Coordinates of C-alpha atoms and ligand atoms in Angstrom, one line a residue:
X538 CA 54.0 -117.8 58.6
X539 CA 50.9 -116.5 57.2
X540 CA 49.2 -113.4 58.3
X541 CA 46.0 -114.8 58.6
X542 CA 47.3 -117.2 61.5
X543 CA 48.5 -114.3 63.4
X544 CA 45.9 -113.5 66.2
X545 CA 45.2 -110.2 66.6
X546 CA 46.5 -110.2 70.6
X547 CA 49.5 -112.2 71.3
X548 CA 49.2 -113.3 74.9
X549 CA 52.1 -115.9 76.4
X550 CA 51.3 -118.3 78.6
X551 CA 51.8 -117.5 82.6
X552 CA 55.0 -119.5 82.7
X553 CA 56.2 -117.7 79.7
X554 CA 56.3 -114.2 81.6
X555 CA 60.1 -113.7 81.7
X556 CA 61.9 -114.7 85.1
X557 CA 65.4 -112.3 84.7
X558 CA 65.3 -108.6 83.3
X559 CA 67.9 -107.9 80.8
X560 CA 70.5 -105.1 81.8
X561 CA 71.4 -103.6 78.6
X562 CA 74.3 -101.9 79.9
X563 CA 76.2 -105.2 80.0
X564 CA 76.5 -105.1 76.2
X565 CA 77.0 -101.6 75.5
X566 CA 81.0 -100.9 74.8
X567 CA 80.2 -97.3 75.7
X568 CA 79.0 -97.4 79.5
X569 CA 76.4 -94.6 80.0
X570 CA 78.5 -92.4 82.2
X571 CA 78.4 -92.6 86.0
X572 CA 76.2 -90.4 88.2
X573 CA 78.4 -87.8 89.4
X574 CA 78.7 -86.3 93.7
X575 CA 78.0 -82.4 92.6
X576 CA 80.5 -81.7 95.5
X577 CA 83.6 -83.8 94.1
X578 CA 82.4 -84.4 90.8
X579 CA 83.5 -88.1 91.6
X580 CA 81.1 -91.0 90.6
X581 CA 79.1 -91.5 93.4
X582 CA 79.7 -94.5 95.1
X583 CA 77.3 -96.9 96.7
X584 CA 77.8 -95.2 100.0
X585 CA 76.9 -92.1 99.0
X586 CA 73.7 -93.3 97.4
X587 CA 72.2 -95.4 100.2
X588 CA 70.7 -92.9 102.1
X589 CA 68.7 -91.4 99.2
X590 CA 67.9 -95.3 97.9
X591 CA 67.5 -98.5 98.9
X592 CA 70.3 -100.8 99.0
X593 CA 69.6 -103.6 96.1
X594 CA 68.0 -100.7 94.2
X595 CA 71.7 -98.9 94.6
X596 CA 73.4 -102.4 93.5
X597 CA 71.3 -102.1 90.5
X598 CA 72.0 -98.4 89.2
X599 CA 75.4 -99.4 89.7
X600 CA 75.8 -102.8 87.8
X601 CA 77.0 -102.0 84.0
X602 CA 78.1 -106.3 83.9
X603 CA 75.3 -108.9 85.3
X604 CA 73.4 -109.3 81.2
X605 CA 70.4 -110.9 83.3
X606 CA 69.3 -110.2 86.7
X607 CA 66.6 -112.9 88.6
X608 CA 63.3 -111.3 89.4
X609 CA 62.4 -112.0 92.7
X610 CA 59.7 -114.5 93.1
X611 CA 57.3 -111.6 94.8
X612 CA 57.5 -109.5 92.3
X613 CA 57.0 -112.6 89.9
X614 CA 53.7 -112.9 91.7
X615 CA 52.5 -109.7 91.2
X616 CA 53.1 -109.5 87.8
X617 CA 50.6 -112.2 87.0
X618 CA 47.9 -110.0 88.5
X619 CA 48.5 -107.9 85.3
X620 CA 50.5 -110.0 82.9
X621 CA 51.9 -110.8 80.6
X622 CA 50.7 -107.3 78.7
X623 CA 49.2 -108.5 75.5
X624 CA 51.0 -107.9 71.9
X625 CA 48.5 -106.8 69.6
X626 CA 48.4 -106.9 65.9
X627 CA 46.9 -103.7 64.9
X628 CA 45.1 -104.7 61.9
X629 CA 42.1 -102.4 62.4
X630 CA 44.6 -99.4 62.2
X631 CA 46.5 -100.9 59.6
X632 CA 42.8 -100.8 57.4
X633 CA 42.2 -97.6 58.1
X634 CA 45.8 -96.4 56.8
X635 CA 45.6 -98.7 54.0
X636 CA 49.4 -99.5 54.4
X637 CA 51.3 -102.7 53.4
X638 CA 53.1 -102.2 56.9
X639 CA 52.6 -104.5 59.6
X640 CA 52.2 -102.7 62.9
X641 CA 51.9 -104.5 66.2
X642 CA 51.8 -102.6 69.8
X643 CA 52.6 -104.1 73.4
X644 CA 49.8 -102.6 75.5
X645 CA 51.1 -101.9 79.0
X646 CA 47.3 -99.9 79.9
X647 CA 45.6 -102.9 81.5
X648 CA 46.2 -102.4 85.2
X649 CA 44.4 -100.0 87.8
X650 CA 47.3 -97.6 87.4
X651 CA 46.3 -97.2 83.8
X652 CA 50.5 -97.4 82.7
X653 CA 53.8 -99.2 82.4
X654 CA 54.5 -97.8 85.5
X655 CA 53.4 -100.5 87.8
X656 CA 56.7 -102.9 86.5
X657 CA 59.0 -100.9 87.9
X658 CA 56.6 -99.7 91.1
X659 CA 56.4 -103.0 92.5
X660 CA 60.3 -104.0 92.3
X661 CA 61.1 -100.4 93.9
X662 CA 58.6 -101.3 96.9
X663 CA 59.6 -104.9 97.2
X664 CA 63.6 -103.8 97.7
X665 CA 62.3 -101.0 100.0
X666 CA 60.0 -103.8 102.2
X667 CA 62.9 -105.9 102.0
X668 CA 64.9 -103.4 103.4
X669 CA 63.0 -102.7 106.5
X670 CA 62.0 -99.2 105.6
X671 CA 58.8 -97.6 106.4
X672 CA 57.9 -96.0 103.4
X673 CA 59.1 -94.1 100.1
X674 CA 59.0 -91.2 98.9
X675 CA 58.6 -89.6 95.0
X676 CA 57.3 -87.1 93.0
X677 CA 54.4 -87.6 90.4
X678 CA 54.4 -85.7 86.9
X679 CA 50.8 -86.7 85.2
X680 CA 49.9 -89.2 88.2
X681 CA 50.6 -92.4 86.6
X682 CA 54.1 -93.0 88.6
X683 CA 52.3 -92.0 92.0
X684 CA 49.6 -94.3 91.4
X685 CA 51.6 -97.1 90.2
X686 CA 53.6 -96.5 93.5
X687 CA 50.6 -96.4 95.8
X688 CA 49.8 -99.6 94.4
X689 CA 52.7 -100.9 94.8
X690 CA 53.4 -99.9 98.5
X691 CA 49.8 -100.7 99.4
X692 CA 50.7 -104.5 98.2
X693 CA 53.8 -104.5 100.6
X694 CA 52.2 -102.6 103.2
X695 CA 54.6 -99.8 102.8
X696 CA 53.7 -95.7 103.3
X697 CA 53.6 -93.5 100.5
X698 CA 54.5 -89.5 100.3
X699 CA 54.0 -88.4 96.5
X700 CA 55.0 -84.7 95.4
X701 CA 52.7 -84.1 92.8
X702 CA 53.4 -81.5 90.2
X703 CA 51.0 -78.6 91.0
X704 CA 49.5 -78.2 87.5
X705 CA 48.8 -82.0 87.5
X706 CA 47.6 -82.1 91.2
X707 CA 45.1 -79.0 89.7
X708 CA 44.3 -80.5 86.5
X709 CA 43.9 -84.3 88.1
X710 CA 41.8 -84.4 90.8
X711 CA 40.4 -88.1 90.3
X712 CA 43.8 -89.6 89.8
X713 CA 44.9 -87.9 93.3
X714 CA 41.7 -90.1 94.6
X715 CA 43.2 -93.0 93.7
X716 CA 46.6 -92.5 95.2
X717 CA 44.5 -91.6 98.6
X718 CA 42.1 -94.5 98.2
X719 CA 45.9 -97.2 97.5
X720 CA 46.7 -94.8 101.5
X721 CA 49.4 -92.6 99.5
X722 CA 49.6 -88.9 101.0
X723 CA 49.7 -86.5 97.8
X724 CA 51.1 -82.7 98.2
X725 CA 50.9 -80.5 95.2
X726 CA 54.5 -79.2 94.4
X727 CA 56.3 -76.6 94.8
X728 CA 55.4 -76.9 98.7
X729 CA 56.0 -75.4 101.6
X730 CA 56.8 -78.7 103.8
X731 CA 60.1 -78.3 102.4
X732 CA 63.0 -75.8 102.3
X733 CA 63.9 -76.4 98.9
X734 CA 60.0 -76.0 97.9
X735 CA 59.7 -72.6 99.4
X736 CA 63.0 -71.3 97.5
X737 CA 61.7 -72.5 94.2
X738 CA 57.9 -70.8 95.2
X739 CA 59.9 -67.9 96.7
X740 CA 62.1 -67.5 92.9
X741 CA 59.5 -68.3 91.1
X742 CA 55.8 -67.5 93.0
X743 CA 52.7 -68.9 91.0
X744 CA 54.8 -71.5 89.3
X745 CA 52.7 -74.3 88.0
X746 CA 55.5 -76.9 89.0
X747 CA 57.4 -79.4 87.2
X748 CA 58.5 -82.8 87.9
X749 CA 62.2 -81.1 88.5
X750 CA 60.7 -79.6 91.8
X751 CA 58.9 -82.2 92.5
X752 CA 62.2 -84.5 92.8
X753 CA 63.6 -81.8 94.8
X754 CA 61.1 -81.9 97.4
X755 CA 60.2 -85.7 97.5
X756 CA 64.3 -86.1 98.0
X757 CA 64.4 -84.1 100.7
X758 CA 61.6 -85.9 102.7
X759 CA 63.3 -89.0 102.0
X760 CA 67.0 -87.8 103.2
X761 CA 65.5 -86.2 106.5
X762 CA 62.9 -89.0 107.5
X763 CA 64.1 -91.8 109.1
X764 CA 63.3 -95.2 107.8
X765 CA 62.3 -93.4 104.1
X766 CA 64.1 -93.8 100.8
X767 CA 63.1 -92.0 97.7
X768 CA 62.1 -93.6 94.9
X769 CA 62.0 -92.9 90.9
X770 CA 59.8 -93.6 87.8
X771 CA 62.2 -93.1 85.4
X772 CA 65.3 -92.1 84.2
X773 CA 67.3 -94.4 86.2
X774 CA 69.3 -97.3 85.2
X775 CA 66.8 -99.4 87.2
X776 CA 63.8 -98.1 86.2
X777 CA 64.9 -99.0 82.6
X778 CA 66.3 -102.8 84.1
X779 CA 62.7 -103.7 85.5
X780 CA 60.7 -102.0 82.5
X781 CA 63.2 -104.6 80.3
X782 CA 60.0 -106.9 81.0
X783 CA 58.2 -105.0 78.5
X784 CA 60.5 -105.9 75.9
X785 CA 61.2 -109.5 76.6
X786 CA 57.8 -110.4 76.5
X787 CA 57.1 -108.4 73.0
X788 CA 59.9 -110.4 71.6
X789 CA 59.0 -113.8 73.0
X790 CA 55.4 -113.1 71.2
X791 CA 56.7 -112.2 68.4
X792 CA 59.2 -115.1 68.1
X793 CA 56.0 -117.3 68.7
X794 CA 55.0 -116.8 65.6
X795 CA 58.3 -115.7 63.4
X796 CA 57.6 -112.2 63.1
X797 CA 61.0 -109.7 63.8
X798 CA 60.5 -106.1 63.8
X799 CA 62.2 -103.8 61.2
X800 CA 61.0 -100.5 63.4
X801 CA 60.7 -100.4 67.1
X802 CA 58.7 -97.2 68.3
X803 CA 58.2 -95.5 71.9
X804 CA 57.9 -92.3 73.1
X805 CA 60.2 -90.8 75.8
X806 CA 59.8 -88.7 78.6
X807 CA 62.7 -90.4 80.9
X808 CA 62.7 -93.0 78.8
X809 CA 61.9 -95.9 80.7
X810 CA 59.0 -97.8 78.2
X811 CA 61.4 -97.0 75.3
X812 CA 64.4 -98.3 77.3
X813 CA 62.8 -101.4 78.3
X814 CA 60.5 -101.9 75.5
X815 CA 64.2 -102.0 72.9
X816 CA 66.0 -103.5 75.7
X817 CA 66.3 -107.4 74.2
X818 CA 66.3 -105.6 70.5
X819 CA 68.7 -103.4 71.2
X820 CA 71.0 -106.3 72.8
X821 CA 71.1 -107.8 69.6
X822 CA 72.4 -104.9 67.7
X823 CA 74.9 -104.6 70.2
X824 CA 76.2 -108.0 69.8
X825 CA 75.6 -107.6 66.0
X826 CA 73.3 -110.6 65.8
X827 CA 70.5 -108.4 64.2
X828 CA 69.8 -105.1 63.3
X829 CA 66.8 -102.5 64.1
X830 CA 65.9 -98.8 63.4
X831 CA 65.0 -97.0 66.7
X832 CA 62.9 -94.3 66.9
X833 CA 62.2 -92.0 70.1
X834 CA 59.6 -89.6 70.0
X835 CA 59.2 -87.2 72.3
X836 CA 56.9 -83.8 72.6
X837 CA 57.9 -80.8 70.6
X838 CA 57.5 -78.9 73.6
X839 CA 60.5 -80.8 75.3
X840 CA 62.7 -81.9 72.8
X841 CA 65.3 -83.2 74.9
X842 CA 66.6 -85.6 72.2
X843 CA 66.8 -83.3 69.2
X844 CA 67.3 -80.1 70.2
X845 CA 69.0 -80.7 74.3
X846 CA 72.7 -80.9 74.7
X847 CA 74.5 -84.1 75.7
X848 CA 76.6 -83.1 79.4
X849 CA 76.2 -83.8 82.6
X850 CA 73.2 -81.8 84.5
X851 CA 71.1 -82.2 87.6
X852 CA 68.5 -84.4 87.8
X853 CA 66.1 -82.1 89.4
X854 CA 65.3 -78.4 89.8
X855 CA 66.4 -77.7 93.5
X856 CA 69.7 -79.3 92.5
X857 CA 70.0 -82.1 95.4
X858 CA 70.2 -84.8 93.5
X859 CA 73.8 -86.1 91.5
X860 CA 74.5 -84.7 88.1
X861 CA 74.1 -87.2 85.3
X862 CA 75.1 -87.3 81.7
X863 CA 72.5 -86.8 79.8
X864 CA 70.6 -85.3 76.5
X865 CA 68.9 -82.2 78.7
X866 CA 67.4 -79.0 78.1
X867 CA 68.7 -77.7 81.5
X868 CA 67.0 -78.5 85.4
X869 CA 65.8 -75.1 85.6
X870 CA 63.6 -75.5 82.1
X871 CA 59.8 -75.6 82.9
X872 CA 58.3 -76.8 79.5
X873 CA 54.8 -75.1 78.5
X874 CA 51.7 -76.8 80.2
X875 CA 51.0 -79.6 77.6
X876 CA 48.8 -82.2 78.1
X877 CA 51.4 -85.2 78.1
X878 CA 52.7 -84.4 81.2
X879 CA 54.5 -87.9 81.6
X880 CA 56.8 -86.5 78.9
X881 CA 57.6 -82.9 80.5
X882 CA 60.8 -83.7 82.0
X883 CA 64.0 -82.0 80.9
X884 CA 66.8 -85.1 80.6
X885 CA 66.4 -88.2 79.2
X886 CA 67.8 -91.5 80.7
X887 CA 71.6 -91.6 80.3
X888 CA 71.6 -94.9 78.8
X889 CA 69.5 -94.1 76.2
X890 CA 71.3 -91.0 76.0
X891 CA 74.8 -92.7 75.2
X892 CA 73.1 -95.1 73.2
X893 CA 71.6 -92.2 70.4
X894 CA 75.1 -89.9 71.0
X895 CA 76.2 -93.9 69.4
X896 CA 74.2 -93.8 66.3
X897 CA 72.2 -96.8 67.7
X898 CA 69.1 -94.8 67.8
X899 CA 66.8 -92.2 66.3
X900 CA 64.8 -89.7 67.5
X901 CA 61.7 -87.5 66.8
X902 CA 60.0 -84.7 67.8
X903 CA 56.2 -84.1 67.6
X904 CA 53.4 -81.6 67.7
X905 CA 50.7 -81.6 70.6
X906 CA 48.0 -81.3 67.8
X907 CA 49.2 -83.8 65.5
X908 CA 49.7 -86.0 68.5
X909 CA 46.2 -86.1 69.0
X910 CA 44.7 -86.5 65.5
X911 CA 46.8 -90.0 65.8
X912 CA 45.2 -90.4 69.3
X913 CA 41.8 -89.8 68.3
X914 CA 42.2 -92.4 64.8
X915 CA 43.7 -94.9 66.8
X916 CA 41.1 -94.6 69.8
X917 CA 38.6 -95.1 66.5
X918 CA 39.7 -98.6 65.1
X919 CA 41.4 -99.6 67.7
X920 CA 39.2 -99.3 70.6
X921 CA 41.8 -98.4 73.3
X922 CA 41.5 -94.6 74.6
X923 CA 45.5 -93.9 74.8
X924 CA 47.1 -91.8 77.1
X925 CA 48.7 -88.6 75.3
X926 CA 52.4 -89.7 76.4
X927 CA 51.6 -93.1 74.3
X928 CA 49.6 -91.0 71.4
X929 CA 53.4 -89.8 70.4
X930 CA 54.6 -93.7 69.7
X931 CA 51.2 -93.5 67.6
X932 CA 51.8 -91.1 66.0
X933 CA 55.5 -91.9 64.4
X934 CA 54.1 -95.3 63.9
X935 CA 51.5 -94.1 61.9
X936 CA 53.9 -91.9 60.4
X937 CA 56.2 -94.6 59.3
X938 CA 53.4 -96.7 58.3
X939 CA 52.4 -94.3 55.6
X940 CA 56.0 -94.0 54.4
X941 CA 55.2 -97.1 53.5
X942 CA 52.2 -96.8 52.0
X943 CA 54.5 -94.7 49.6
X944 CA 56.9 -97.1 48.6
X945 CA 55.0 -100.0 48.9
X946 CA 57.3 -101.8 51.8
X947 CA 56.1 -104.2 54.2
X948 CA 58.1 -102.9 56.5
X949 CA 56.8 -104.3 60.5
X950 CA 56.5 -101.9 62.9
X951 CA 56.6 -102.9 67.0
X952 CA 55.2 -99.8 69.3
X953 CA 55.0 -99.4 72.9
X954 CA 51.5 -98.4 73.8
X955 CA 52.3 -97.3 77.7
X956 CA 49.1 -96.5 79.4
X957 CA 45.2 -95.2 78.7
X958 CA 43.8 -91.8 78.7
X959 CA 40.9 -91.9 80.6
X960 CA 42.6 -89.3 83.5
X961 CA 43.6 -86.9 80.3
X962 CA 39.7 -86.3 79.1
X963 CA 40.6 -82.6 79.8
X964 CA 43.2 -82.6 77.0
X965 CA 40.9 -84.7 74.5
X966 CA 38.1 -81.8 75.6
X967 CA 40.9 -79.3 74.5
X968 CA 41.1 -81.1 71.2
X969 CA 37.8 -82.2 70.7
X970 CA 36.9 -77.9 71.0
X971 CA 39.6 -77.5 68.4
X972 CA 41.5 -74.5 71.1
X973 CA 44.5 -77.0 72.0
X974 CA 47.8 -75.0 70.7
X975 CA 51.0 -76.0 70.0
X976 CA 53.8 -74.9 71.5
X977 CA 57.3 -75.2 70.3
X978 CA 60.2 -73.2 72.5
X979 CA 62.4 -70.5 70.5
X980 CA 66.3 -70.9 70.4
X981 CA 66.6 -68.0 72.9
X982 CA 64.0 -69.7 75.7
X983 CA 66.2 -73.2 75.1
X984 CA 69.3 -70.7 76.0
X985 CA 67.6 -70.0 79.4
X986 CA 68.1 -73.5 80.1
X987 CA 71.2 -74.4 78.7
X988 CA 72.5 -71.4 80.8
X989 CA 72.0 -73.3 83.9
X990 CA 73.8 -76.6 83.0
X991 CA 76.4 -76.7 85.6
X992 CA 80.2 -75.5 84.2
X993 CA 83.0 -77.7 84.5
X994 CA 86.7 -79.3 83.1
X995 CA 85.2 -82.1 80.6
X996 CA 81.1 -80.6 80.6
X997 CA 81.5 -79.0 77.4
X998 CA 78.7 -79.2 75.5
Ligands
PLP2039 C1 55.3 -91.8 82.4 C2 54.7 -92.2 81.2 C3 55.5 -92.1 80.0 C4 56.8 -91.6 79.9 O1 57.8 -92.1 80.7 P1 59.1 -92.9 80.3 O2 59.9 -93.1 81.5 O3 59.7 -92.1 79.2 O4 58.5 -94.2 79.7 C5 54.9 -92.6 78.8 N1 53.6 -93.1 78.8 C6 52.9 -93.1 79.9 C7 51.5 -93.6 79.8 C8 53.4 -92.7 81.1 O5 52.7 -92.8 82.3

């Protein structure tokens, strides 16, 4: 089809919003590995997860067979508040490079919470509601998940505790407002509500935070509260099940009108947008039907990808949570105070994480600075103010795009744009006064972490 009839935003039609997510893991030959008990070092069983989740959330994590799984007709509902997310044609940006490349970009930023976040937010309340439980809770890195989740609970009437990184809780101020005004109760962490809060502040006193702790604490709430369950943002098998909707609708758009991606582009903190946005795509590489390059881009700062080791580590810093297999830089790593703080996490989700070990995927690594030059041009002929976290899909993408300005390829590129920046104006201020550094760990301060991956017959990494 010809360019020209391609609008600049794809929308589908409200009937057209997908009705299943798609579970990648049921066409994966390697499984991602099973969350481990830290006691036994046995998969942990459904049993053993319920009382930190809820139930159908449990069945979920656990299910490597069901390919499609029915959204529930609640959930269905809410989605139409906010989509389907448009598919955008970015051939403002594509002007401004002067590239032969086709670039498009599923924008997940329109919704109060400002992120992708939301998709998975309002399945993870639902299941709770449906449960019977009182309320959930979590930890908050940047503030996107804890808003998405206040949302999300407010809908379903459910109460809200979010553990919110202290540095973030500092930093934010406005985006804790809007957690308080959907009735969520925000505590900066490390804490002193809980016991494994005041070891971490009693190791480490004047610590900033990280979303490790943060788990840590919001875990504990939820295991000695009755009628709680904690809930999670990314990571998970889940999370990545319900973000799937991401990718089926940027593939039904793109099928609308003939168009099949030769890149697919996302940046990855747990890995949720990328896992959902490749989903579909990656299902077809799996089957063999088609084939895509891959790319994950994730902060120089925490390379988890490109420079963490594959083995099974905790999921959090206070080590109450089960040990997953995962590309990690080691729960105890705190990663320097950059401004994408929805990317500061030190694993990555252990299905993506099997899935590059595989050779299915790529990954990337970027500079702070850099990240931000891309944010800024986009922000310029695109229009949309983008969240730091999504500035690092930019980024590659524009990246790419100018490879093939090179070669002369008219190579199409699909990126995940995950969420607006407006809560990160003291980041753009950093970069807009020309003093935002970039930081990029040594060997030796990588060693630190990889110290404290947990030792055992078959973790060798
Ligand atoms: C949380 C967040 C991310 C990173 O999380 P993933 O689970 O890796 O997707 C990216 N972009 C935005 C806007 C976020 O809020």
């Amino acid at each position: 089809m010809s360019d020209k009839k391609i609008p600049y935003k794809i929308y589908l039609a409200e009937n057209e919003i997908p009705k299943q997510w798609y579970n990648v893991r049921a066409d994966m030959k390697n499984k991602p590995a099973p969350l481990l008990n830290p006691g036994t070092l046995k998969p942990m069983t459904a049993e053993e997860l319920a009382p930190v989740f809820c139930e159908e959330l449990v069945a979920q994590e656990l299910n490597n067979d069901d390919a499609y799984i029915d959204i529930p007709e609640e959930i269905q509902n809410f989605y139409k508040m906010y989509r389907p997310a448009p598919l955008i044609r970015a051939y403002f940006l594509e002007k401004a490079l002067d590239t032969p490349a086709k670039i498009y970009y599923k924008f997940e930023g329109n919704n109060t919470s400002g992120s992708h976040k939301l998709n998975s937010a309002i399945a993870q309340a639902y299941y709770a509601k449906k449960q019977g439980l009182k309320g959930v809770t979590t930890e908050t890195g940047a503030g996107q998940w804890g808003t998405a989740l206040s949302m999300a609970c407010s809908y379903f009437d459910l109460d809200c505790k979010v553990y919110m990184v202290k540095v973030s809780y500092e930093q934010k101020p406005f985006r804790r407002e809007v957690m308080r005004t959907y009735g969520a109760s925000v505590t900066p962490s490390p804490s002193t509500h809980t016991a494994v809060g005041r070891k971490i502040l009693e190791a480490h006193p004047g610590t900033s935070g990280s979303l490790g702790c943060a788990i840590s604490e919001a875990v504990e709430v939820a295991t000695t509260t009755d009628g709680y369950r904690y809930v999670l943002g990314s990571v998970l098998n889940q999370v990545l099940l319900h973000q799937s909707v991401i990718g089926l609708e940027a593939k039904a758009a793109l099928e609308k009108y003939g168009v099949k991606p030769d890149i697919i582009i996302g940046c990855a903190g747990g890995g949720s947008n990328l896992g959902g946005l490749i989903s579909p795509f990656m299902g077809e590489k799996l089957r063999g039907e088609a084939d895509y390059r891959i790319i994950a881009v994730e902060p120089a700062s925490c390379p988890s990808f490109t420079r963490g080791k594959f083995a099974y580590d905790f999921c959090d810093t206070g080590m109450v949570c089960p040990l997953a297999k995962m590309y990690t830089l080691g729960s105890g790593f705190i990663p320097s105070a950059n401004h994408a703080g929805g990317l500061r996490y030190h694993g990555m989700s252990s299905t993506l994480s099997q899935l590059y070990h595989d050779g299915l995927m790529e990954a990337t690594a970027v500079e702070q600075t850099s990240v931000f030059e891309a944010a800024e041009k986009f922000a310029r002929v695109e229009g949309i103010l983008p969240a730091p976290e999504s500035s690092h899909a930019i980024k590659a993408a524009i990246d790419e795009a100018l490879k093939c300005k090179e070669t002369g390829e008219e190579k199409t590129i699909l990126f995940g744009l995950t969420g607006t920046g407006y809560f990160d104006m003291v980041a753009y201020e950093k970069f807009n006064d020309g003093v935002m550094t970039d930081y990029i760990p040594s060997d030796s301060d990588l060693q630190k972490g990889f110290d404290g991956i947990p030792k055992f017959p078959g973790n060798e990494f």
